[in-house]
Amino acid sequence: MGFDGYDEPERRSRARRSSRTPSVSGPAWRVLRRLLFPRPETTLAGLDRVFLYIVLALRTIDVTKLIPAVLGTAGRSPQPALSLGLGTLFVVWSAVLIVIGLRDGSLGRRGWLVKVDVLISCVCLLAVLVITPPELRISQWDAWGGSVTYTSALFAGMALKRHRSRLLAALLLWVCAVIPTGFVSGHPDIVLIGWTNSLVYPAYTAVGWLVSDYFRRVAEATDEARRLATEAAARSAAEAEAARHRALLHDQATILDLVARGIEDPTLADSERRQAAVEARKVAAFMTEPPLTTAPAQDTDLASLARADAHDFADLNPVVSVDLAEGTVVRASVATVVGSALTTLLHNVRRHAQSDLCVIHADADAGAWELTVRDDGVGFDRENSRIGYGLGELVERASTRAGLDVRVESAPGEGTTVTLRGGPETTVREERASGESMTGPKGRATLWSS
C-alpha cells in the first residue's frame, strides 16, 4: 500500500479519462504537435529554429491584423483596389515565407528571403502615399503598412550575416517609413509622429542582431563544450578500457616471464600451472563477445582470503600469520580489491624482491583491520624510484578508491612492507559457542577475544 494505495484513485481517474478520449496519432498529428509545442534542441541549429518560430509567430500576428485592416478601411482609401492587392501580396508572401522557413528549419539559410521580405515591406510602406489620406497616415489601422512590417526589421537583424547588409536594410526601411509622413504639409504633428515612429525599424534591426548574435555565440560555446565533453568521455572510456587490459595482463606478464626463463623449482612450476590456468580462463572470458561476467563477489573472511592467496605462492614459503583476523568479514567489493592487491604484491615479491622471507600478517580490532605483506628483499628508493603499474595502480590507487588506507615502506637493501588498512566497511564478527552473534553498542560489530 503506502503511496501506491494513496495514488490508486488518481490512476483510476486518469484511466477513465483516457478511455473516453480517442487516441490521436499519425503523421498529421505529429506535425501539428511539433508546430504547436516545439522543443528545439539546445544547439546552434536549435537556436536558428527558435529564431524562426519567433519571426513566424510575429508575422502570423501581422497577417491577422492586416486582413481586417484592409477590409475595414477600404471605404476610406483613395485606392481600395491597390490596398487590397498589396494586402493580398503581403499575406501570400508571408505564407511562402512561413512554408520555406519551416521546411528549412532556419531563416538564414536562404539569403534572398530576407531581401525579398525587406523589398515587399518597403513597397507596402511607400504605398501609404497612394492608399491612405495624408491626415490618416499615422493611423496604424488606415496606414497598415507601418503596423505589419516591423517583423521585417527584426528578421533582417537576425538573418542577415553582414553588418553592412543589416545597416542597409534598416536604412531602407526607415527611409520608406519616413517618406509618407515626413512631408505632410499643414500637419506638423503627423510629421513629428511619423519621424518618431520610423525609428522603430533601425531599433528592431539592432535588437534582432544583438539578441541573435549573443545567443549564437552562447550556442556555439555550448556546442564546443558539448564536443569537448564528448571527446573527453571518449578518451576516458578508452583509458578505462586500457586500464582493464593492463589489469588483466599484469599478473599474466609475470607468469609468462617466469615460464620464458624456465622453471626448475617443482613447487614454483606447480604454482605457475595453477595460476596460468586461472589467468587463461580470465582471458577466454574477456575475449568472448560480449565478455563473460565473473561470478558475483561475496563477503569474505579476511584470514581465509589471505591463506587462499598464499597457497598459490607456495614457492615463496610465505609465513602466514592471520589468526588475529579470524572472523573478520570484509564486504564483497573490498574483498575483491584486497585479493587483487595481495596477489599483485606476491607476484612482485616473486619477480623483483629476491627475498628469503615473505610474511603475510593480518590483524583486526573492533574498529578496523590491517593486512601487511613484508619481504626482506632488495627494496627500492621510495622517493626516487618509478613505481610500477602493479604497485601503483592495482595496489595503491585501487585500494584508495575502495576506501582503504595504503602505506608503502621500502629502502634499498631493507626489503619492502605494504600495509592495507580498512575501517567502517568491515564487519568483524565471532559467534559464541551457542551460535549467537555478539554485537556491541548500537549494533556495531565487535571483535571478541577469548
CSV table of C-alpha atoms in Angstrom, one decimal:
chain,number,residue,atom,x,y,z
A,1,MET,CA,0.0,0.0,0.0
A,2,GLY,CA,1.8,3.2,1.2
A,3,PHE,CA,2.0,5.7,-1.6
A,4,ASP,CA,0.7,3.2,-4.1
A,5,GLY,CA,-2.6,2.9,-2.3
A,6,TYR,CA,-2.8,6.7,-2.0
A,7,ASP,CA,-2.3,7.1,-5.8
A,8,GLU,CA,-4.7,4.4,-6.8
A,9,PRO,CA,-7.8,6.6,-7.1
A,10,GLU,CA,-6.0,9.1,-9.2
A,11,ARG,CA,-4.7,6.4,-11.5
A,12,ARG,CA,-8.2,5.0,-11.9
A,13,SER,CA,-9.5,8.5,-12.7
A,14,ARG,CA,-6.8,9.0,-15.4
A,15,ALA,CA,-7.6,5.6,-16.9
A,16,ARG,CA,-11.3,6.5,-17.1
A,17,ARG,CA,-10.4,9.8,-18.8
A,18,SER,CA,-8.1,8.2,-21.3
A,19,SER,CA,-10.7,5.5,-22.1
A,20,ARG,CA,-13.1,8.3,-23.0
A,21,THR,CA,-10.5,10.2,-25.1
A,22,PRO,CA,-9.9,8.8,-28.6
A,23,SER,CA,-6.3,8.0,-29.4
A,24,VAL,CA,-4.7,10.6,-31.7
A,25,SER,CA,-1.7,9.6,-33.7
A,26,GLY,CA,-0.4,9.6,-37.2
A,27,PRO,CA,1.9,11.9,-39.2
A,28,ALA,CA,-0.5,14.8,-39.4
A,29,TRP,CA,-0.9,14.9,-35.6
A,30,ARG,CA,2.9,14.7,-35.1
A,31,VAL,CA,3.4,17.6,-37.5
A,32,LEU,CA,0.7,19.6,-35.7
A,33,ARG,CA,2.2,18.8,-32.3
A,34,ARG,CA,5.7,19.9,-33.4
A,35,LEU,CA,4.2,23.2,-34.7
A,36,LEU,CA,2.1,23.8,-31.5
A,37,PHE,CA,4.6,22.6,-28.9
A,38,PRO,CA,8.1,22.9,-30.5
A,39,ARG,CA,11.1,21.8,-28.4
A,40,PRO,CA,14.2,22.7,-30.4
A,41,GLU,CA,17.5,21.2,-29.3
A,42,THR,CA,19.9,23.3,-27.3
A,43,THR,CA,22.3,23.6,-30.2
A,44,LEU,CA,23.2,26.2,-32.8
A,45,ALA,CA,20.7,24.6,-35.2
A,46,GLY,CA,18.1,24.5,-32.5
A,47,LEU,CA,18.7,28.2,-31.8
A,48,ASP,CA,18.1,29.0,-35.5
A,49,ARG,CA,14.8,27.2,-35.2
A,50,VAL,CA,13.8,29.2,-32.2
A,51,PHE,CA,14.5,32.5,-34.1
A,52,LEU,CA,12.4,31.1,-37.0
A,53,TYR,CA,9.5,30.4,-34.6
A,54,ILE,CA,9.7,33.9,-33.2
A,55,VAL,CA,9.7,35.6,-36.6
A,56,LEU,CA,6.9,33.4,-37.9
A,57,ALA,CA,4.8,33.9,-34.8
A,58,LEU,CA,5.1,37.7,-35.1
A,59,ARG,CA,4.4,37.5,-38.9
A,60,THR,CA,1.3,35.5,-38.2
A,61,ILE,CA,0.1,38.2,-35.8
A,62,ASP,CA,0.8,40.8,-38.5
A,63,VAL,CA,-1.2,38.9,-41.1
A,64,THR,CA,-4.0,38.5,-38.5
A,65,LYS,CA,-4.1,42.3,-38.0
A,66,LEU,CA,-3.7,43.1,-41.7
A,67,ILE,CA,-6.8,41.3,-43.1
A,68,PRO,CA,-9.4,43.3,-41.0
A,69,ALA,CA,-7.4,46.5,-41.5
A,70,VAL,CA,-7.5,46.2,-45.3
A,71,LEU,CA,-11.2,45.2,-45.4
A,72,GLY,CA,-12.2,47.8,-42.8
A,73,THR,CA,-10.5,50.8,-44.4
A,74,ALA,CA,-11.4,50.1,-48.0
A,75,GLY,CA,-14.1,52.8,-47.9
A,76,ARG,CA,-11.7,55.5,-46.7
A,77,SER,CA,-8.8,54.6,-49.1
A,78,PRO,CA,-8.3,56.6,-52.3
A,79,GLN,CA,-7.2,53.4,-54.0
A,80,PRO,CA,-9.1,50.5,-52.4
A,81,ALA,CA,-8.2,48.1,-55.1
A,82,LEU,CA,-4.5,48.8,-54.7
A,83,SER,CA,-4.8,48.5,-51.0
A,84,LEU,CA,-6.5,45.1,-51.3
A,85,GLY,CA,-3.9,44.0,-53.9
A,86,LEU,CA,-0.9,44.9,-51.7
A,87,GLY,CA,-2.6,43.3,-48.7
A,88,THR,CA,-3.1,40.1,-50.6
A,89,LEU,CA,0.6,40.2,-51.8
A,90,PHE,CA,1.8,40.6,-48.2
A,91,VAL,CA,-0.4,37.7,-47.0
A,92,VAL,CA,0.7,35.4,-49.8
A,93,TRP,CA,4.4,36.3,-49.4
A,94,SER,CA,4.1,35.7,-45.6
A,95,ALA,CA,2.6,32.3,-46.3
A,96,VAL,CA,5.5,31.5,-48.6
A,97,LEU,CA,8.0,32.7,-46.0
A,98,ILE,CA,6.4,30.5,-43.3
A,99,VAL,CA,6.4,27.4,-45.5
A,100,ILE,CA,10.0,27.8,-46.7
A,101,GLY,CA,11.2,28.7,-43.2
A,102,LEU,CA,9.6,25.6,-41.6
A,103,ARG,CA,10.9,23.4,-44.4
A,104,ASP,CA,14.5,24.7,-44.0
A,105,GLY,CA,14.3,24.9,-40.2
A,106,SER,CA,16.1,28.3,-40.4
A,107,LEU,CA,15.6,31.8,-41.7
A,108,GLY,CA,19.2,32.5,-42.7
A,109,ARG,CA,19.7,29.5,-44.9
A,110,ARG,CA,18.3,31.4,-48.0
A,111,GLY,CA,19.6,35.0,-48.0
A,112,TRP,CA,17.3,36.1,-50.7
A,113,LEU,CA,14.3,35.5,-48.4
A,114,VAL,CA,15.4,38.4,-46.2
A,115,LYS,CA,16.0,40.7,-49.2
A,116,VAL,CA,12.6,40.0,-50.8
A,117,ASP,CA,10.9,40.5,-47.5
A,118,VAL,CA,12.5,43.9,-47.0
A,119,LEU,CA,11.6,45.0,-50.5
A,120,ILE,CA,7.9,43.9,-50.1
A,121,SER,CA,7.8,45.8,-46.8
A,122,CYS,CA,9.2,48.9,-48.4
A,123,VAL,CA,6.6,48.7,-51.2
A,124,CYS,CA,3.8,48.5,-48.5
A,125,LEU,CA,5.3,51.4,-46.6
A,126,LEU,CA,5.6,53.6,-49.7
A,127,ALA,CA,2.1,52.7,-50.9
A,128,VAL,CA,0.7,54.7,-47.9
A,129,LEU,CA,1.3,57.7,-50.2
A,130,VAL,CA,-1.4,56.4,-52.5
A,131,ILE,CA,-3.8,54.3,-50.5
A,132,THR,CA,-4.0,56.5,-47.3
A,133,PRO,CA,-5.2,60.1,-47.0
A,134,PRO,CA,-2.5,62.4,-45.5
A,135,GLU,CA,-4.3,63.1,-42.3
A,136,LEU,CA,-4.6,59.3,-41.6
A,137,ARG,CA,-1.0,58.3,-42.3
A,138,ILE,CA,-0.1,57.9,-38.6
A,139,SER,CA,-3.1,55.6,-38.0
A,140,GLN,CA,-1.9,52.1,-37.5
A,141,TRP,CA,-5.3,50.9,-38.9
A,142,ASP,CA,-5.6,53.0,-42.1
A,143,ALA,CA,-1.8,53.1,-42.8
A,144,TRP,CA,-1.5,49.4,-42.2
A,145,GLY,CA,1.9,49.2,-43.9
A,146,GLY,CA,3.6,50.6,-40.9
A,147,SER,CA,2.0,48.2,-38.5
A,148,VAL,CA,2.7,44.9,-40.3
A,149,THR,CA,6.3,45.5,-41.4
A,150,TYR,CA,8.2,45.7,-38.1
A,151,THR,CA,8.9,42.0,-38.3
A,152,SER,CA,10.9,42.6,-41.5
A,153,ALA,CA,13.4,44.7,-39.5
A,154,LEU,CA,13.7,42.1,-36.8
A,155,PHE,CA,14.0,39.4,-39.5
A,156,ALA,CA,16.8,41.3,-41.2
A,157,GLY,CA,18.7,41.8,-37.9
A,158,MET,CA,18.5,38.1,-37.1
A,159,ALA,CA,19.1,36.5,-40.5
A,160,LEU,CA,21.5,38.8,-42.4
A,161,LYS,CA,25.1,37.8,-42.0
A,162,ARG,CA,27.0,41.0,-42.6
A,163,HIS,CA,26.8,44.3,-40.7
A,164,ARG,CA,26.7,46.2,-44.0
A,165,SER,CA,23.6,44.3,-45.1
A,166,ARG,CA,21.8,44.8,-41.8
A,167,LEU,CA,22.6,48.5,-41.9
A,168,LEU,CA,21.4,48.8,-45.4
A,169,ALA,CA,18.1,47.0,-44.6
A,170,ALA,CA,17.5,49.2,-41.5
A,171,LEU,CA,18.2,52.4,-43.5
A,172,LEU,CA,15.9,51.3,-46.4
A,173,LEU,CA,13.0,50.5,-44.1
A,174,TRP,CA,13.5,53.7,-42.2
A,175,VAL,CA,13.5,55.9,-45.3
A,176,CYS,CA,10.4,54.2,-46.7
A,177,ALA,CA,8.6,54.7,-43.4
A,178,VAL,CA,9.6,58.4,-43.2
A,179,ILE,CA,8.6,59.4,-46.7
A,180,PRO,CA,4.8,59.1,-46.4
A,181,THR,CA,4.6,61.0,-43.1
A,182,GLY,CA,7.7,63.2,-43.2
A,183,PHE,CA,6.5,65.7,-45.7
A,184,VAL,CA,2.7,66.2,-45.0
A,185,SER,CA,2.2,69.9,-45.2
A,186,GLY,CA,0.0,71.5,-42.7
A,187,HIS,CA,0.2,68.7,-40.2
A,188,PRO,CA,3.4,69.2,-38.1
A,189,ASP,CA,2.1,66.6,-35.5
A,190,ILE,CA,1.9,64.0,-38.2
A,191,VAL,CA,5.4,64.8,-39.4
A,192,LEU,CA,6.8,64.6,-35.8
A,193,ILE,CA,5.0,61.4,-35.0
A,194,GLY,CA,6.0,59.9,-38.4
A,195,TRP,CA,9.6,60.6,-37.9
A,196,THR,CA,9.5,59.2,-34.4
A,197,ASN,CA,7.6,56.0,-35.3
A,198,SER,CA,10.0,55.3,-38.2
A,199,LEU,CA,12.9,54.9,-35.7
A,200,VAL,CA,11.3,51.6,-34.8
A,201,TYR,CA,12.8,50.0,-37.9
A,202,PRO,CA,16.5,50.6,-37.1
A,203,ALA,CA,15.8,49.8,-33.4
A,204,TYR,CA,14.2,46.4,-34.3
A,205,THR,CA,17.1,45.6,-36.7
A,206,ALA,CA,19.6,46.4,-33.9
A,207,VAL,CA,17.7,44.3,-31.4
A,208,GLY,CA,17.4,41.4,-33.8
A,209,TRP,CA,21.1,41.5,-34.4
A,210,LEU,CA,22.2,41.9,-30.8
A,211,VAL,CA,19.9,39.1,-29.5
A,212,SER,CA,20.7,36.7,-32.2
A,213,ASP,CA,24.4,37.4,-32.2
A,214,TYR,CA,24.6,36.9,-28.4
A,215,PHE,CA,22.6,33.7,-28.3
A,216,ARG,CA,24.5,32.3,-31.3
A,217,ARG,CA,27.8,32.8,-29.5
A,218,VAL,CA,26.3,31.1,-26.5
A,219,ALA,CA,25.1,28.2,-28.7
A,220,GLU,CA,28.5,28.0,-30.3
A,221,ALA,CA,30.2,27.9,-26.9
A,222,THR,CA,27.7,25.2,-25.8
A,223,ASP,CA,28.3,23.1,-29.0
A,224,GLU,CA,32.0,23.4,-28.4
A,225,ALA,CA,31.7,22.4,-24.7
A,226,ARG,CA,29.5,19.5,-25.8
A,227,ARG,CA,32.1,18.4,-28.4
A,228,LEU,CA,34.9,18.7,-25.8
A,229,ALA,CA,32.9,16.7,-23.3
A,230,THR,CA,32.2,14.0,-25.9
A,231,GLU,CA,35.9,13.8,-26.7
A,232,ALA,CA,36.8,13.7,-23.0
A,233,ALA,CA,34.2,10.9,-22.4
A,234,ALA,CA,35.6,9.0,-25.4
A,235,ARG,CA,39.2,9.4,-24.0
A,236,SER,CA,38.0,8.4,-20.5
A,237,ALA,CA,36.3,5.3,-21.9
A,238,ALA,CA,39.5,4.5,-23.9
A,239,GLU,CA,41.6,5.0,-20.8
A,240,ALA,CA,39.3,2.9,-18.7
A,241,GLU,CA,39.4,0.1,-21.4
A,242,ALA,CA,43.2,0.3,-21.5
A,243,ALA,CA,43.3,0.1,-17.7
A,244,ARG,CA,41.1,-3.0,-17.9
A,245,HIS,CA,43.6,-4.6,-20.3
A,246,ARG,CA,46.6,-3.6,-18.2
A,247,ALA,CA,44.9,-5.0,-15.0
A,248,LEU,CA,44.1,-8.3,-16.9
A,249,LEU,CA,47.6,-8.7,-18.3
A,250,HIS,CA,49.8,-7.5,-15.4
A,251,ASP,CA,49.9,-10.8,-13.5
A,252,GLN,CA,49.9,-12.8,-16.7
A,253,ALA,CA,53.1,-11.0,-17.8
A,254,THR,CA,54.8,-12.1,-14.6
A,255,ILE,CA,53.7,-15.7,-15.2
A,256,LEU,CA,54.9,-15.7,-18.8
A,257,ASP,CA,58.2,-14.1,-17.8
A,258,LEU,CA,58.9,-16.9,-15.4
A,259,VAL,CA,57.9,-19.5,-17.9
A,260,ALA,CA,60.1,-18.0,-20.5
A,261,ARG,CA,63.1,-18.2,-18.1
A,262,GLY,CA,62.4,-21.8,-17.4
A,263,ILE,CA,61.1,-23.0,-14.1
A,264,GLU,CA,63.3,-25.6,-12.3
A,265,ASP,CA,61.7,-25.5,-8.9
A,266,PRO,CA,58.8,-28.0,-9.0
A,267,THR,CA,56.9,-26.1,-6.3
A,268,LEU,CA,57.0,-23.0,-8.4
A,269,ALA,CA,56.2,-24.9,-11.6
A,270,ASP,CA,53.1,-26.3,-9.9
A,271,SER,CA,52.0,-22.9,-8.6
A,272,GLU,CA,52.6,-21.3,-12.0
A,273,ARG,CA,50.5,-24.0,-13.7
A,274,ARG,CA,47.6,-23.4,-11.4
A,275,GLN,CA,47.8,-19.6,-11.8
A,276,ALA,CA,48.2,-19.9,-15.6
A,277,ALA,CA,45.0,-21.9,-15.8
A,278,VAL,CA,43.2,-19.3,-13.8
A,279,GLU,CA,44.6,-16.5,-16.0
A,280,ALA,CA,43.8,-18.4,-19.2
A,281,ARG,CA,40.1,-18.6,-18.1
A,282,LYS,CA,40.1,-14.9,-17.5
A,283,VAL,CA,41.5,-14.2,-21.0
A,284,ALA,CA,39.0,-16.6,-22.6
A,285,ALA,CA,36.1,-14.9,-20.8
A,286,PHE,CA,37.5,-11.5,-21.7
A,287,MET,CA,37.7,-12.4,-25.4
A,288,THR,CA,34.0,-13.5,-25.7
A,289,GLU,CA,31.5,-11.1,-27.3
A,290,PRO,CA,30.0,-9.8,-25.1
A,291,PRO,CA,32.7,-10.6,-22.4
A,292,LEU,CA,31.6,-13.1,-19.8
A,293,THR,CA,30.9,-11.7,-16.4
A,294,THR,CA,32.6,-13.1,-13.4
A,295,ALA,CA,30.6,-14.6,-10.6
A,296,PRO,CA,29.3,-12.0,-8.1
A,297,ALA,CA,31.7,-11.3,-5.3
A,298,GLN,CA,30.8,-12.3,-1.8
A,299,ASP,CA,31.7,-11.1,1.6
A,300,THR,CA,34.9,-12.9,2.6
A,301,ASP,CA,36.7,-13.7,5.7
A,302,LEU,CA,40.0,-11.8,5.7
A,303,ALA,CA,42.0,-14.6,7.2
A,304,SER,CA,40.7,-17.1,4.7
A,305,LEU,CA,41.3,-14.7,1.8
A,306,ALA,CA,45.0,-14.3,2.9
A,307,ARG,CA,45.5,-18.1,3.3
A,308,ALA,CA,44.0,-18.8,-0.2
A,309,ASP,CA,46.2,-16.3,-1.9
A,310,ALA,CA,49.3,-17.5,0.0
A,311,HIS,CA,48.5,-21.1,-1.1
A,312,ASP,CA,49.1,-20.1,-4.8
A,313,PHE,CA,52.6,-18.8,-3.9
A,314,ALA,CA,53.9,-21.8,-2.0
A,315,ASP,CA,57.3,-21.4,-3.7
A,316,LEU,CA,57.9,-18.3,-1.7
A,317,ASN,CA,57.4,-20.2,1.6
A,318,PRO,CA,55.4,-17.3,3.0
A,319,VAL,CA,54.9,-17.0,6.7
A,320,VAL,CA,51.2,-16.6,7.1
A,321,SER,CA,50.2,-15.0,10.4
A,322,VAL,CA,46.5,-14.2,10.1
A,323,ASP,CA,44.9,-15.8,13.2
A,324,LEU,CA,44.2,-12.4,14.8
A,325,ALA,CA,42.0,-11.6,11.8
A,326,GLU,CA,39.9,-14.8,12.1
A,327,GLY,CA,36.3,-14.0,11.8
A,328,THR,CA,36.9,-10.6,10.2
A,329,VAL,CA,34.4,-10.5,7.3
A,330,VAL,CA,35.2,-7.9,4.6
A,331,ARG,CA,32.4,-6.8,2.3
A,332,ALA,CA,32.4,-8.1,-1.3
A,333,SER,CA,33.6,-5.0,-3.1
A,334,VAL,CA,36.5,-4.5,-0.7
A,335,ALA,CA,37.4,-8.2,-0.7
A,336,THR,CA,37.8,-8.1,-4.5
A,337,VAL,CA,40.3,-5.2,-4.2
A,338,VAL,CA,42.2,-6.7,-1.3
A,339,GLY,CA,42.5,-10.1,-3.1
A,340,SER,CA,43.8,-8.5,-6.3
A,341,ALA,CA,46.2,-6.3,-4.3
A,342,LEU,CA,47.6,-9.2,-2.3
A,343,THR,CA,48.1,-11.3,-5.5
A,344,THR,CA,49.9,-8.5,-7.2
A,345,LEU,CA,52.1,-7.9,-4.1
A,346,LEU,CA,53.1,-11.6,-4.0
A,347,HIS,CA,53.8,-11.6,-7.7
A,348,ASN,CA,56.1,-8.6,-7.1
A,349,VAL,CA,57.9,-10.4,-4.3
A,350,ARG,CA,58.4,-13.4,-6.6
A,351,ARG,CA,59.6,-11.4,-9.6
A,352,HIS,CA,61.5,-8.5,-8.1
A,353,ALA,CA,62.3,-8.8,-4.4
A,354,GLN,CA,64.9,-11.6,-4.4
A,355,SER,CA,64.0,-12.2,-0.8
A,356,ASP,CA,64.5,-15.1,1.5
A,357,LEU,CA,61.5,-14.3,3.7
A,358,CYS,CA,57.9,-13.2,2.9
A,359,VAL,CA,55.5,-12.6,5.7
A,360,ILE,CA,51.7,-12.1,5.4
A,361,HIS,CA,50.2,-10.7,8.6
A,362,ALA,CA,46.6,-9.7,9.3
A,363,ASP,CA,45.1,-8.3,12.5
A,364,ALA,CA,41.8,-6.8,13.5
A,365,ASP,CA,40.1,-5.0,16.3
A,366,ALA,CA,36.6,-3.6,17.0
A,367,GLY,CA,37.0,-0.7,14.6
A,368,ALA,CA,39.4,-1.8,11.8
A,369,TRP,CA,41.5,-4.4,10.2
A,370,GLU,CA,45.1,-4.5,8.8
A,371,LEU,CA,46.8,-6.7,6.2
A,372,THR,CA,50.6,-6.5,5.8
A,373,VAL,CA,52.9,-8.1,3.2
A,374,ARG,CA,56.6,-7.8,4.1
A,375,ASP,CA,59.7,-9.1,2.4
A,376,ASP,CA,63.5,-8.9,3.2
A,377,GLY,CA,64.5,-8.4,-0.4
A,378,VAL,CA,66.4,-5.7,-2.3
A,379,GLY,CA,63.8,-3.0,-1.7
A,380,PHE,CA,63.8,0.3,-3.6
A,381,ASP,CA,64.1,4.0,-3.1
A,382,ARG,CA,60.6,5.1,-2.4
A,383,GLU,CA,61.3,8.8,-3.2
A,384,ASN,CA,63.3,8.5,-6.4
A,385,SER,CA,62.2,5.2,-8.0
A,386,ARG,CA,59.4,4.9,-10.5
A,387,ILE,CA,56.5,2.9,-9.1
A,388,GLY,CA,55.4,0.1,-11.5
A,389,TYR,CA,51.8,-0.3,-12.7
A,390,GLY,CA,51.1,-3.2,-10.3
A,391,LEU,CA,52.1,-1.4,-7.1
A,392,GLY,CA,50.9,2.0,-8.2
A,393,GLU,CA,47.6,1.1,-9.8
A,394,LEU,CA,46.5,-2.3,-8.7
A,395,VAL,CA,47.5,-1.8,-5.1
A,396,GLU,CA,47.8,1.9,-4.2
A,397,ARG,CA,45.2,3.6,-6.4
A,398,ALA,CA,42.7,0.7,-6.4
A,399,SER,CA,42.8,0.3,-2.6
A,400,THR,CA,42.5,4.1,-2.1
A,401,ARG,CA,39.4,4.2,-4.4
A,402,ALA,CA,37.9,1.4,-2.3
A,403,GLY,CA,38.3,3.5,0.8
A,404,LEU,CA,41.4,1.8,2.2
A,405,ASP,CA,44.5,3.3,3.7
A,406,VAL,CA,47.7,2.2,2.0
A,407,ARG,CA,51.2,2.5,3.3
A,408,VAL,CA,54.3,1.5,1.3
A,409,GLU,CA,57.7,1.4,3.1
A,410,SER,CA,60.9,0.4,1.4
A,411,ALA,CA,64.6,1.2,1.2
A,412,PRO,CA,67.4,-0.2,-0.9
A,413,GLY,CA,68.6,-3.4,0.8
A,414,GLU,CA,66.0,-3.3,3.5
A,415,GLY,CA,63.0,-5.0,1.9
A,416,THR,CA,59.5,-3.7,1.3
A,417,THR,CA,56.5,-3.5,3.6
A,418,VAL,CA,53.0,-2.8,2.2
A,419,THR,CA,50.1,-2.3,4.6
A,420,LEU,CA,46.4,-2.1,3.8
A,421,ARG,CA,44.0,-0.9,6.5
A,422,GLY,CA,40.2,-0.9,6.3
A,423,GLY,CA,37.7,0.7,8.6
A,424,PRO,CA,33.9,1.1,8.7
A,425,GLU,CA,33.3,-1.0,5.6
A,426,THR,CA,34.5,-4.1,7.6
A,427,THR,CA,32.2,-6.3,9.6
A,428,VAL,CA,34.1,-8.1,12.4
A,429,ARG,CA,32.2,-11.0,14.0
A,430,GLU,CA,32.8,-14.0,16.2
A,431,GLU,CA,30.0,-16.3,17.4
A,432,ARG,CA,29.6,-17.7,20.9
A,433,ALA,CA,29.5,-21.4,21.3
A,434,SER,CA,25.7,-21.3,21.3
A,435,GLY,CA,25.8,-19.7,17.8
A,436,GLU,CA,24.5,-16.4,18.9
A,437,SER,CA,26.5,-13.4,17.4
A,438,MET,CA,27.9,-10.8,19.7
A,439,THR,CA,27.4,-7.2,18.8
A,440,GLY,CA,28.5,-4.0,20.6
A,441,PRO,CA,26.5,-0.9,21.3
A,442,LYS,CA,24.1,0.4,18.6
A,443,GLY,CA,24.5,-2.8,16.6
A,444,ARG,CA,28.2,-2.2,15.8
A,445,ALA,CA,30.1,-5.4,15.2
A,446,THR,CA,32.7,-6.1,17.8
A,447,LEU,CA,35.7,-8.5,17.8
A,448,TRP,CA,35.5,-10.7,20.9
A,449,SER,CA,38.7,-12.4,22.0
A,450,SER,CA,38.8,-15.5,24.2
